[in-house]
Each structure stands twice: as C-alpha cells, then as structure tokens.
XYZ file of C-alpha atoms in Angstrom:
175
model
C 0.000 0.000 0.000
C 1.193 3.494 -0.848
C 2.163 5.670 2.107
C 2.749 9.403 2.284
C 5.704 10.483 4.412
C 5.222 13.378 6.799
C 8.393 14.560 8.492
C 7.737 16.446 11.734
C 9.700 19.195 13.408
C 11.259 18.473 16.801
C 8.500 20.502 18.484
C 5.729 18.465 16.835
C 7.678 15.233 17.291
C 7.244 15.504 21.067
C 3.461 15.658 20.629
C 3.036 12.793 18.127
C 5.786 10.363 19.130
C 3.327 7.435 19.289
C 2.406 7.897 15.588
C 5.976 7.383 14.368
C 6.836 4.492 12.087
C 10.250 2.972 11.613
C 9.742 1.794 8.032
C 11.199 4.624 5.940
C 11.322 2.674 2.679
C 7.745 3.409 1.641
C 6.722 4.698 -1.791
C 5.789 8.383 -1.516
C 3.823 8.523 -4.757
C 3.500 11.578 -6.974
C 3.074 14.066 -4.104
C 6.398 13.215 -2.492
C 7.109 13.954 1.141
C 5.470 16.522 3.390
C 6.820 18.472 6.364
C 4.711 19.337 9.422
C 5.192 21.835 12.213
C 3.022 22.976 15.098
C 1.949 26.510 15.964
C -0.548 27.935 18.416
C -3.584 30.186 18.039
C -5.507 31.008 21.237
C -3.487 28.308 23.010
C -4.879 25.722 20.587
C -2.511 23.467 18.646
C -2.579 23.907 14.892
C -0.428 22.127 12.318
C 1.067 23.588 9.176
C 1.755 20.787 6.718
C 3.741 21.703 3.608
C 4.425 19.617 0.512
C 8.150 19.393 -0.198
C 7.819 19.492 -4.000
C 5.194 22.185 -4.502
C 5.338 24.091 -1.186
C 1.547 23.646 -1.026
C 0.211 24.300 2.487
C -2.582 22.744 4.524
C -3.541 23.878 8.025
C -5.115 21.558 10.587
C -6.703 23.488 13.449
C -7.314 22.668 17.096
C -5.626 19.256 17.078
C -5.937 17.516 20.435
C -4.202 14.323 21.531
C -7.546 12.512 21.198
C -7.549 13.461 17.472
C -4.285 11.644 16.772
C -6.037 8.310 16.240
C -7.950 9.802 13.301
C -5.278 12.234 12.056
C -5.093 10.500 8.675
C -8.749 11.279 7.930
C -8.420 14.822 9.328
C -5.450 15.474 7.006
C -7.172 14.030 3.935
C -10.355 16.029 4.590
C -8.384 19.249 5.133
C -6.284 18.681 1.999
C -9.345 17.879 -0.113
C -11.180 20.949 1.203
C -8.177 23.186 0.533
C -7.733 21.812 -2.995
C -11.399 22.553 -3.754
C -11.101 26.051 -2.227
C -8.000 26.741 -4.347
C -9.783 25.647 -7.525
C -7.929 22.370 -7.970
C -10.723 19.980 -8.812
C -10.191 16.332 -7.983
C -12.439 13.719 -6.485
C -11.867 12.422 -2.974
C -11.353 8.807 -4.046
C -8.491 9.768 -6.394
C -6.888 11.866 -3.681
C -7.314 9.019 -1.200
C -5.507 6.648 -3.606
C -2.688 9.148 -4.201
C -2.095 9.681 -0.470
C -2.724 6.148 0.783
C -1.745 5.966 4.438
C 0.394 8.377 6.443
C 3.834 7.619 7.832
C 5.012 10.077 10.477
C 8.787 10.336 10.648
C 11.287 12.451 12.580
C 12.682 15.584 10.979
C 14.604 15.216 7.735
C 16.346 18.572 8.289
C 14.939 19.996 5.061
C 16.084 23.534 5.732
C 14.464 24.917 2.594
C 10.980 23.735 3.577
C 11.508 24.666 7.238
C 12.507 28.189 6.239
C 9.512 28.366 3.920
C 7.174 27.258 6.742
C 8.671 29.803 9.136
C 8.043 32.580 6.595
C 4.413 31.466 6.136
C 3.876 31.357 9.923
C 5.346 34.872 10.161
C 2.801 36.067 7.570
C 0.015 34.217 9.392
C 0.891 36.067 12.604
C 0.036 39.360 10.900
C -3.220 38.040 9.472
C -4.463 36.412 12.668
C -4.437 39.774 14.477
C -7.441 40.762 12.349
C -9.599 37.934 13.723
C -8.710 37.661 17.455
C -10.012 34.099 17.940
C -9.372 30.849 16.084
C -13.108 30.361 15.550
C -13.278 33.671 13.638
C -10.361 32.872 11.330
C -11.203 31.837 7.758
C -8.542 29.114 7.683
C -9.087 28.089 4.057
C -8.814 31.727 2.942
C -5.643 32.306 4.976
C -4.123 29.100 3.623
C -5.088 30.224 0.110
C -3.160 33.453 0.729
C -0.125 31.354 1.701
C -0.509 29.184 -1.391
C -0.722 32.176 -3.756
C 2.478 33.787 -2.461
C 5.164 33.741 -5.150
C 7.723 30.948 -4.777
C 10.871 30.089 -6.688
C 11.077 26.658 -8.294
C 14.168 25.772 -10.272
C 17.819 26.769 -10.311
C 17.836 29.846 -12.516
C 16.880 33.400 -11.723
C 14.481 33.918 -14.611
C 11.018 35.298 -13.951
C 9.592 32.094 -15.432
C 11.069 30.184 -12.476
C 8.641 31.998 -10.159
C 5.213 30.514 -9.637
C 2.848 29.779 -6.760
C 2.021 26.623 -4.839
C -1.431 26.253 -6.382
C -0.046 26.159 -9.930
C 2.632 23.652 -8.920
C 0.068 21.394 -7.222
C -2.190 21.564 -10.317
C 0.751 20.461 -12.495
C 1.553 17.591 -10.125
C -2.013 16.297 -9.878
C -2.679 16.487 -13.630
C 0.426 14.516 -14.653
C-alpha cells in the first residue's frame, strides 16, 4: 500500500511520538514527502503541513491528543477541502488513492521547507491579528493566501522560475 511520508519538526515530534513508524522505505507517490510543524492560536494546537515538492500548504486546526487516532482522515479532509477552495478539482477517491496511508517520521532537516514554513507562519501572525479568535479565522482563505504567495522553483533566476504553490500542485495532480 502506498504511504505518504510526513516529516515532523522536533516541536511536533514531542506531541506525536506514538504515531511514528520505523519503516522509511515506503513509496511516496506523486506528491512526495510533506513536512509538518506545530503553531498555536488562542493556546490551541494547529499544524502547518507543507508539501516538499510544490510548497503547497494545509492547516489543521485545534488538534488535540484525542484526534491523533484519526489524524489521517483529518489530514485528507483538510487537503481535499483546501484543494477545492484553491480551484484544484479532484475527487476524494483519487486523492485518497494518491495519499494512501500516512507515515510520520522524525525531521529530515529539510532547511528549505523549514525556512519556507517559518516565513508562512510569520505572515500568518500578521493576518491572525485581524480575527482575534481561532473560531473567527477563515482558515481556508488564509491558507489560500499562503498558497498564492510567489515561490521560486528551479535553479535559474528567470522570472519564469517563479510561480505559486497552487499552480505547482495543479501540475503535479494532472500529470
């Protein structure tokens, strides 16, 4: 069965240690690996999960330890909802086949993705001041703002190397 790798930061690793798998030789599929970190809004744990290939972001809000047993379904639902919100049309069954199961792994020290996540969390800090409480925050809209920020893919410095996460995810899912 296909598994999607999610590498956690050290901070998140302490919270989800029981989800970790030791089998790192799983097939990631077309989406590749993801990186996850934890941040807090109103003292509630939220996760920012970023795709390593496309820098596409998904936010899971108010994750409690009791939610860890169903985190796979929570992630798939959040990803599917965000894809629909961003205008990337796919059906849930196809997405479910692409993702398969989730394998949580310790950090892979991907400094590029970690830096990218830190920048997105910095931007989110400015935006969340407008809403005061987590319940008032339009999470899908805020994540869409993150996903439409210009990113650089490639080695050159041409303008054509700049794109956004939504376009990159569309390319990946329509291959």
